[in-house]
GROMACS .gro file of C-alpha atoms in nm:
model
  307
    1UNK     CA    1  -1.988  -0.672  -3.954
    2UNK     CA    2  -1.604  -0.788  -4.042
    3UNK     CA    3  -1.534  -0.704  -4.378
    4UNK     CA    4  -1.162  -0.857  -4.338
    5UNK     CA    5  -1.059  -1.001  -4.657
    6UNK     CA    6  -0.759  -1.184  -4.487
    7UNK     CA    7  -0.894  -1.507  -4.409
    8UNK     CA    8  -0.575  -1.653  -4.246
    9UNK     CA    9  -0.218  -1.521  -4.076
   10UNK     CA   10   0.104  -1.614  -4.085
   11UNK     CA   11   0.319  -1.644  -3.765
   12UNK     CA   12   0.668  -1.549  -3.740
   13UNK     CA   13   0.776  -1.675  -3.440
   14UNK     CA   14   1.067  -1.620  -3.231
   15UNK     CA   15   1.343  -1.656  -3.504
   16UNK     CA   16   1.301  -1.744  -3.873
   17UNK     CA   17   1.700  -1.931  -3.786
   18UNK     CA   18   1.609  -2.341  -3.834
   19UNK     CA   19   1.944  -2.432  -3.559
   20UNK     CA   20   1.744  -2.166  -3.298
   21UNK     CA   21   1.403  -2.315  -3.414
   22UNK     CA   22   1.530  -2.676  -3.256
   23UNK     CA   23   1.650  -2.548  -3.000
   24UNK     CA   24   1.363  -2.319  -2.860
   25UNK     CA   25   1.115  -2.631  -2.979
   26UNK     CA   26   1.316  -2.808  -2.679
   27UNK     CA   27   1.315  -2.531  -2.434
   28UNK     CA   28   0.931  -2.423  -2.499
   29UNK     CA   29   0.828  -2.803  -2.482
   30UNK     CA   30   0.958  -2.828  -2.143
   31UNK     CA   31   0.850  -2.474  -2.007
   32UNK     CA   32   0.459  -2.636  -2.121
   33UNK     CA   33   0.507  -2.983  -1.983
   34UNK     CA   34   0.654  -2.820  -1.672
   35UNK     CA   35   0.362  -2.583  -1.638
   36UNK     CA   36   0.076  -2.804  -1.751
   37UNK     CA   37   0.195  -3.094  -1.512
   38UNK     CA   38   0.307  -2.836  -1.247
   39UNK     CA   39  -0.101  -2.672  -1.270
   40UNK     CA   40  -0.255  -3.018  -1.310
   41UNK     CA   41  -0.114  -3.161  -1.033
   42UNK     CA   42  -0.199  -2.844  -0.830
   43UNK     CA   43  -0.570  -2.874  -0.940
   44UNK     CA   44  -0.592  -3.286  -0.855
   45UNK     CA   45  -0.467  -3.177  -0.539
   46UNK     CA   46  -0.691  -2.954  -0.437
   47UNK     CA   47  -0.976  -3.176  -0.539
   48UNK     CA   48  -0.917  -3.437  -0.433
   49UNK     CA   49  -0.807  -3.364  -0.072
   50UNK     CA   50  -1.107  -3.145   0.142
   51UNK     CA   51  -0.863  -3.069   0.433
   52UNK     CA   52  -0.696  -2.805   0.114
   53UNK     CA   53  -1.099  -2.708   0.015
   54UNK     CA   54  -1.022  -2.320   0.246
   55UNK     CA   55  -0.989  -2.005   0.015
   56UNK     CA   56  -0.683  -2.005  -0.038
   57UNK     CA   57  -0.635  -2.317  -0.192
   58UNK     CA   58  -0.937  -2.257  -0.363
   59UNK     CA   59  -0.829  -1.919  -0.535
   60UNK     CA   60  -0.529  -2.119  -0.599
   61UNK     CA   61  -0.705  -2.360  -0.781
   62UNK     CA   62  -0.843  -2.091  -1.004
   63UNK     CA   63  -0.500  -1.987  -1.040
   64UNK     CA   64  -0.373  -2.272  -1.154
   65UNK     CA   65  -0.694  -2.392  -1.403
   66UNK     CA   66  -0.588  -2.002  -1.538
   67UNK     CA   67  -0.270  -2.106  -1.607
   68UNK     CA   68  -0.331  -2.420  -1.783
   69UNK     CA   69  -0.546  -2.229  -2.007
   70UNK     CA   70  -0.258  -1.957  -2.095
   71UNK     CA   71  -0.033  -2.147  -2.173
   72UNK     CA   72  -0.260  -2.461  -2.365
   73UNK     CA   73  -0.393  -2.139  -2.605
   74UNK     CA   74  -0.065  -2.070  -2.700
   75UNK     CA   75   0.218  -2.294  -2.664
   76UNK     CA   76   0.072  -2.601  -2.868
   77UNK     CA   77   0.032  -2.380  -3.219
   78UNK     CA   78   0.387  -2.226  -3.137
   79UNK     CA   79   0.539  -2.595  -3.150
   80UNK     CA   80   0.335  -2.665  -3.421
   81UNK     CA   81   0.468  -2.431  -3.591
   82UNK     CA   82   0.826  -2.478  -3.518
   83UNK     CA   83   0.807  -2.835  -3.600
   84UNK     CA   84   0.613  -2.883  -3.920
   85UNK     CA   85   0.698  -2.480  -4.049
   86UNK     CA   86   0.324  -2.473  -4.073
   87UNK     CA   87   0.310  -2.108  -4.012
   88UNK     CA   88  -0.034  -2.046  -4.111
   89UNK     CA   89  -0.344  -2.006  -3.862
   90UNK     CA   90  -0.670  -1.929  -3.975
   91UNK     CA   91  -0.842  -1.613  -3.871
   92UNK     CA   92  -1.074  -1.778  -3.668
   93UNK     CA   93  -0.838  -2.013  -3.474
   94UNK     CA   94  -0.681  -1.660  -3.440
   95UNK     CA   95  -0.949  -1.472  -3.290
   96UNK     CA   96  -1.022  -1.767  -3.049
   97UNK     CA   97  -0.671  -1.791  -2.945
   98UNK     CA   98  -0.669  -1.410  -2.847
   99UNK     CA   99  -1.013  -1.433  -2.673
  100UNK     CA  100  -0.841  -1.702  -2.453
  101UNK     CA  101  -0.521  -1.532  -2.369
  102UNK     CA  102  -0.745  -1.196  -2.263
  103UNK     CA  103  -0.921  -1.393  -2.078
  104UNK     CA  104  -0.648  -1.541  -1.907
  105UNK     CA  105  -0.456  -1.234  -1.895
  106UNK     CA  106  -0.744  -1.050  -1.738
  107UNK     CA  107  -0.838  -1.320  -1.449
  108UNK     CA  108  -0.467  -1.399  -1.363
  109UNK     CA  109  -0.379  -1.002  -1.287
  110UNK     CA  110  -0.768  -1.007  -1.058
  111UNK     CA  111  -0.669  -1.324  -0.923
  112UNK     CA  112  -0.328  -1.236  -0.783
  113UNK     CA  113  -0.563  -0.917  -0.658
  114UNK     CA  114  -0.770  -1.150  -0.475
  115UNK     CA  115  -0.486  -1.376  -0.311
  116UNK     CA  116  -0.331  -1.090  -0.174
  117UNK     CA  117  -0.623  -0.951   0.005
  118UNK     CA  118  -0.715  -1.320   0.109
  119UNK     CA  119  -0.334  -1.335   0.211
  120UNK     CA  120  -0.415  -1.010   0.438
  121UNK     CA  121  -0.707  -1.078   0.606
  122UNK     CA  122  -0.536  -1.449   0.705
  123UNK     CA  123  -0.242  -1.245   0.858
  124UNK     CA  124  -0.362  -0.885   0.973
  125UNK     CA  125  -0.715  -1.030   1.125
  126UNK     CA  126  -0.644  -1.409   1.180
  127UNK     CA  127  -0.972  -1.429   1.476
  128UNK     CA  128  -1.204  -1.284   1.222
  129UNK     CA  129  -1.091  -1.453   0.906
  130UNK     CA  130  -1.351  -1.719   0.909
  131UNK     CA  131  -1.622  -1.481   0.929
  132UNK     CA  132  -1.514  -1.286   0.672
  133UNK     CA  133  -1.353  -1.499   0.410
  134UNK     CA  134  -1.678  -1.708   0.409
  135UNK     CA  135  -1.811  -1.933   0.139
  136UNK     CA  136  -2.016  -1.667  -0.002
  137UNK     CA  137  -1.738  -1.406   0.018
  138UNK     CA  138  -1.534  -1.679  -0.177
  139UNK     CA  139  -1.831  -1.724  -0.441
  140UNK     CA  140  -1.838  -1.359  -0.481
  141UNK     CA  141  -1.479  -1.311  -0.521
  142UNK     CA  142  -1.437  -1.550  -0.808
  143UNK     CA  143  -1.740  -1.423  -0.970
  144UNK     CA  144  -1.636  -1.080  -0.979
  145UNK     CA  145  -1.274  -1.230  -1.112
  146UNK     CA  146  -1.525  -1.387  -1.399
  147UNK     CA  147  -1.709  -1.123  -1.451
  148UNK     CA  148  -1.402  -0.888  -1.531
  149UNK     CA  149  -1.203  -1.131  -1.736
  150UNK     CA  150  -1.488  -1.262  -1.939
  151UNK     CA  151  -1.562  -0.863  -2.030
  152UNK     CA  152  -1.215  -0.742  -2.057
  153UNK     CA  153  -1.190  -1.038  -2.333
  154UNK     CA  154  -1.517  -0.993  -2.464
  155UNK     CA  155  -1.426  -0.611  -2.523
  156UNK     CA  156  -1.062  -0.674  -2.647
  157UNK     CA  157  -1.181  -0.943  -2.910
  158UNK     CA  158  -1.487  -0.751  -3.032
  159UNK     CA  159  -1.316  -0.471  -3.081
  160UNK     CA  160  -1.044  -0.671  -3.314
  161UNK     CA  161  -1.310  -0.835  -3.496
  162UNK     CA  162  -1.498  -0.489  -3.646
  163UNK     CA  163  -1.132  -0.386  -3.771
  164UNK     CA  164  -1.043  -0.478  -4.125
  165UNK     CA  165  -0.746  -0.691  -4.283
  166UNK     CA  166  -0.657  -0.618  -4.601
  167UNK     CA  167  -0.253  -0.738  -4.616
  168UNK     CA  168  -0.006  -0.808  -4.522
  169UNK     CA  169  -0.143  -1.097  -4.284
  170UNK     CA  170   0.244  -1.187  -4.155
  171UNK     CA  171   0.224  -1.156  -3.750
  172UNK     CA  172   0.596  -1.093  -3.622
  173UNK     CA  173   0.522  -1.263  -3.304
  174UNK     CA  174   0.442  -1.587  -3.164
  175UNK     CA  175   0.089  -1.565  -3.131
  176UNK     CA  176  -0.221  -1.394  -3.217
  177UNK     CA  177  -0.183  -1.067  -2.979
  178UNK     CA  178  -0.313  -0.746  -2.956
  179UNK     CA  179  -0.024  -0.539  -3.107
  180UNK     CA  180   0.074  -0.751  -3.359
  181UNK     CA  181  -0.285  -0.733  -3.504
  182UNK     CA  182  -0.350  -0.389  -3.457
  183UNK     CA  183  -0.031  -0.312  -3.669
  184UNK     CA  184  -0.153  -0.500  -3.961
  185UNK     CA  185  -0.493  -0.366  -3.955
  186UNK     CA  186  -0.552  -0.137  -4.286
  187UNK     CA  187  -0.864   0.072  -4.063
  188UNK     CA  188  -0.839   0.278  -3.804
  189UNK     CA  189  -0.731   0.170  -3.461
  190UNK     CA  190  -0.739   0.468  -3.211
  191UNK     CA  191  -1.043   0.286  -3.038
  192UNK     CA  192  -0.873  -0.001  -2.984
  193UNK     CA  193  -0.520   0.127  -2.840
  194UNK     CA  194  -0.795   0.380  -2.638
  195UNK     CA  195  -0.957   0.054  -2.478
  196UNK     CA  196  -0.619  -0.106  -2.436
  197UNK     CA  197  -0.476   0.159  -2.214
  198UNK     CA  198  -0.791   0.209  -2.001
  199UNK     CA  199  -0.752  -0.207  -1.971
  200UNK     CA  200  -0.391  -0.138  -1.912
  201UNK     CA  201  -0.474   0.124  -1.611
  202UNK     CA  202  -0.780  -0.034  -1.429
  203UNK     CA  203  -0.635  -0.378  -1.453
  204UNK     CA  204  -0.240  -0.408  -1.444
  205UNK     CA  205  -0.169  -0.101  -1.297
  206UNK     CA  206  -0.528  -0.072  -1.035
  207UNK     CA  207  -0.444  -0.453  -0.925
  208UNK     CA  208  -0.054  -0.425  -0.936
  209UNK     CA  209  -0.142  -0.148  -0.674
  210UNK     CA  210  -0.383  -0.352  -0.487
  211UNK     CA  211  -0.132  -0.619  -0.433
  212UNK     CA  212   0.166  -0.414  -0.340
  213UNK     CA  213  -0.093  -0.228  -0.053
  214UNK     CA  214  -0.238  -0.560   0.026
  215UNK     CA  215   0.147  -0.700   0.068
  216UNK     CA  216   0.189  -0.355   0.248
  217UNK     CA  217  -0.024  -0.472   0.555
  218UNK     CA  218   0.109  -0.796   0.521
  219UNK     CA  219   0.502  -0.692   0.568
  220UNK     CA  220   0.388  -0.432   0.832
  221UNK     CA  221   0.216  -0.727   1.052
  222UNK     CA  222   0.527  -0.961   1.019
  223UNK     CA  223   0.702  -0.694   1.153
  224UNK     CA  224   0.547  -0.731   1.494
  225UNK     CA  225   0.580  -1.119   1.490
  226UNK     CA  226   0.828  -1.146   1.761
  227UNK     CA  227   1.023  -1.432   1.680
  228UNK     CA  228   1.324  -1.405   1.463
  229UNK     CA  229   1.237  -1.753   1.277
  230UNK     CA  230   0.897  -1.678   1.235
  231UNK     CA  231   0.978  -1.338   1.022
  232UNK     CA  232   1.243  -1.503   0.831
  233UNK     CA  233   0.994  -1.741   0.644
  234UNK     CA  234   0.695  -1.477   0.624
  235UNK     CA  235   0.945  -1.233   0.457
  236UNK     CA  236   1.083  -1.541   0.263
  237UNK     CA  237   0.716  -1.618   0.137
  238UNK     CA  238   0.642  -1.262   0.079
  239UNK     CA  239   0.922  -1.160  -0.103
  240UNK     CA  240   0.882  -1.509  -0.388
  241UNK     CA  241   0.533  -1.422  -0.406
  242UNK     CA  242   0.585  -1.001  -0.491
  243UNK     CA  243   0.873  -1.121  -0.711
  244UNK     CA  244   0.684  -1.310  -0.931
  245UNK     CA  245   0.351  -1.118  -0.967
  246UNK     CA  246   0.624  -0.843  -1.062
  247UNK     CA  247   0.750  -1.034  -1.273
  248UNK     CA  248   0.403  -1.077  -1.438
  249UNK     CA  249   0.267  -0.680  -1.381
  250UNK     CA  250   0.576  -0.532  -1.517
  251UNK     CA  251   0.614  -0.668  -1.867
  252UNK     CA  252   0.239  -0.668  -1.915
  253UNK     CA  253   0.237  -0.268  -1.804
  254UNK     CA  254   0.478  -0.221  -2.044
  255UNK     CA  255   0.319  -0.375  -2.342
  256UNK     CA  256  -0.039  -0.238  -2.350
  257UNK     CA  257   0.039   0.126  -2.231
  258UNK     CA  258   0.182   0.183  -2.551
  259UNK     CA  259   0.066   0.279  -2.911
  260UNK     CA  260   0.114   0.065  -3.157
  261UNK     CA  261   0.343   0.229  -3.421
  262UNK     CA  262   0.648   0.223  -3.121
  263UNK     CA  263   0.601  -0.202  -3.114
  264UNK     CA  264   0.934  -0.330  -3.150
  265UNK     CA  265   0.834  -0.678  -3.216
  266UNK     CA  266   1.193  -0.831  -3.189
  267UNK     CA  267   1.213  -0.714  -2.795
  268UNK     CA  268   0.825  -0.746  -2.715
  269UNK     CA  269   0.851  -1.096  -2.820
  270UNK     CA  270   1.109  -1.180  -2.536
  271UNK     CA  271   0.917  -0.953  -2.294
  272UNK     CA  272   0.581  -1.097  -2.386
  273UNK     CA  273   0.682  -1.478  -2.273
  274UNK     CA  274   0.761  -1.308  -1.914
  275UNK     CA  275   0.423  -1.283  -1.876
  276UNK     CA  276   0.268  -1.582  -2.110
  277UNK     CA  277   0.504  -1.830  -2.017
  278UNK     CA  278   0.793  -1.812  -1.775
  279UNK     CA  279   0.475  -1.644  -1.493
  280UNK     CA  280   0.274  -1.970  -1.555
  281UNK     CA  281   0.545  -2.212  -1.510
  282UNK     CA  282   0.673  -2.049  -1.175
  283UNK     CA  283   0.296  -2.008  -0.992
  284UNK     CA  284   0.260  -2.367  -0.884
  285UNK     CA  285   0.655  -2.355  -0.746
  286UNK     CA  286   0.646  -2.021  -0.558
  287UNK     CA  287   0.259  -2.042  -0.419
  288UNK     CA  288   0.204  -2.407  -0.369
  289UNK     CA  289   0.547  -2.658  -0.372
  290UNK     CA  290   0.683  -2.505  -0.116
  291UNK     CA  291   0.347  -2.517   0.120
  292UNK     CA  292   0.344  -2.796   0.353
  293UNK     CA  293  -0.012  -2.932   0.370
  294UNK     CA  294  -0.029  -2.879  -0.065
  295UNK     CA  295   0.328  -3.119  -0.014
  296UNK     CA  296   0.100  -3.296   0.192
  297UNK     CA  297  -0.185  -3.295  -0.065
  298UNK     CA  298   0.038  -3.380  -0.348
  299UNK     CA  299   0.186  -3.638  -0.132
  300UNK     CA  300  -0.165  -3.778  -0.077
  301UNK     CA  301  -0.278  -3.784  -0.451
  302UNK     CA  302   0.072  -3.947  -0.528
  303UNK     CA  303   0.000  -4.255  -0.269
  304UNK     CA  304  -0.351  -4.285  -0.412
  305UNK     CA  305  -0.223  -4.351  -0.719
  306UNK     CA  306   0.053  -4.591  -0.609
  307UNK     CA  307  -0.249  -4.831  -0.482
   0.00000   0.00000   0.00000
């Protein structure tokens, strides 16, 4: 049973400066309209056109409905914030927006997993792909991405809810994250910094693995592609898609492997919006705008609107 007698928090932000506030307010408006338009149009897309209803456009799909959700749980309250000063969120709101972000966290890292291996069997075993990236296998797949986000949240959250806040209820960050909250808890948080570096091991660091041996096979088969062409745009594709899952692994490794008495909430804060909002904003550009039949798609939904 929570015993917290904080009721709500009050959130920093990036800079407490009111000329970097308006600035930022500008810059973080157009990172969300970029992504949430960017995802949207990814997800109409896919919808609404069958010839893009294969597995891959389907895990991207997830991908993108992933995204939306990221970045919706976070970046509205951070402009809220910066324009109104309204620093205040209520414990509740605070919980929820954490259980979203975990959530999201936790299917984006199985997701990019999943693409990967999808990515593999397309290239390494092209006459048996059919067979065995099947409906059912596709079903299964997503489940299991469910299944591990929903619990990896589930855990995360539950675990912040038995601690107890006593004061001060300031978060130096721009949203309700693990760290932030564990340093202002006034119990003990060994379980919770125990849980987050087993999540931290199994999930970042098992599927960051994954990927990079799934893009392993992949690089080793483009290598026998004969023509010169051909391996300049599989290595182009390859290459965008390890950068930006990198970009995503890397400052998300380095945040939750770590206790939470060495948080330096000044440099997290630029780190953490690698990962929360930059990631996001560059998945529908690197894995689907520069496909031709999602151009096609896109093209499609675009001329269907026209009429």
């Amino acid at each position: 049973m929570n015993k917290s007698i904080v009721t709500e928090f009050l959130i920093l932000g990036f800079t407490q400066k009111p000329e970097l506030q308006r600035a930022l307010f500008i810059v973080f408006l157009l990172i969300y309209l970029v992504a949430l338009l960017g995802n949207a149009l990814i997800v109409i897309a896919i919808i609404c056109n069958t010839t893009l209803h294969t597995p891959m456009y389907v895990f991207l799909l997830a991908l993108a409905i992933v995204d939306i959700i990221c970045t919706t749980s976070i970046i509205p309250k951070m402009l809220g914030t910066m324009l109104t000063m309204g620093r205040s969120i209520s414990y509740e709101s605070c919980m929820s927006q954490l259980f979203f972000f975990t959530w999201s966290l936790g299917a984006e890292m199985v997701l990019f997993t999943t693409m990967a291996y999808d990515r593999y069997v397309a290239i390494c075993f092209p006459l048996r792909y059919r067979t065995m990236m099947n409906p059912h296998m596709c079903v299964a797949l997503l489940g299991i991405t469910m299944v591990i986000a929903v619990t990896n949240s589930w855990v995360h959250t539950g675990l912040i809810l038995r601690l107890t806040f006593c004061g001060p209820n300031i978060i130096d960050h721009f949203f309700c994250e693990i760290p932030p909250l564990l340093s202002l808890s006034c119990s003990p948080v060994r379980i919770n910094e125990v849980m987050v570096y087993v999540a931290d091991i199994t999930l970042a660091i098992g599927d960051f693995t994954l990927t990079c041996i799934s893009y392993g096979f992949i690089i080793a088969a483009i290598l026998r592609i004969h023509t010169a062409e051909g391996k300049r745009k599989a290595f182009s594709t390859c290459s965008s898609h390890l950068i930006v899952v990198s970009l995503y692994y890397s400052p998300v490794i380095y945040t939750y492997i770590r206790p939470a008495s060495s948080y330096s909430f000044e440099r997290d804060k630029v780190i953490t919006a690698l990962y929360t909002l930059v990631t996001p904003t560059l998945n529908p550009i690197v894995y689907s705008f520069r496909n031709k039949e999602m151009q096609t798609g896109i093209q499609k939904v675009f001329a269907f609107l026209r009429h």
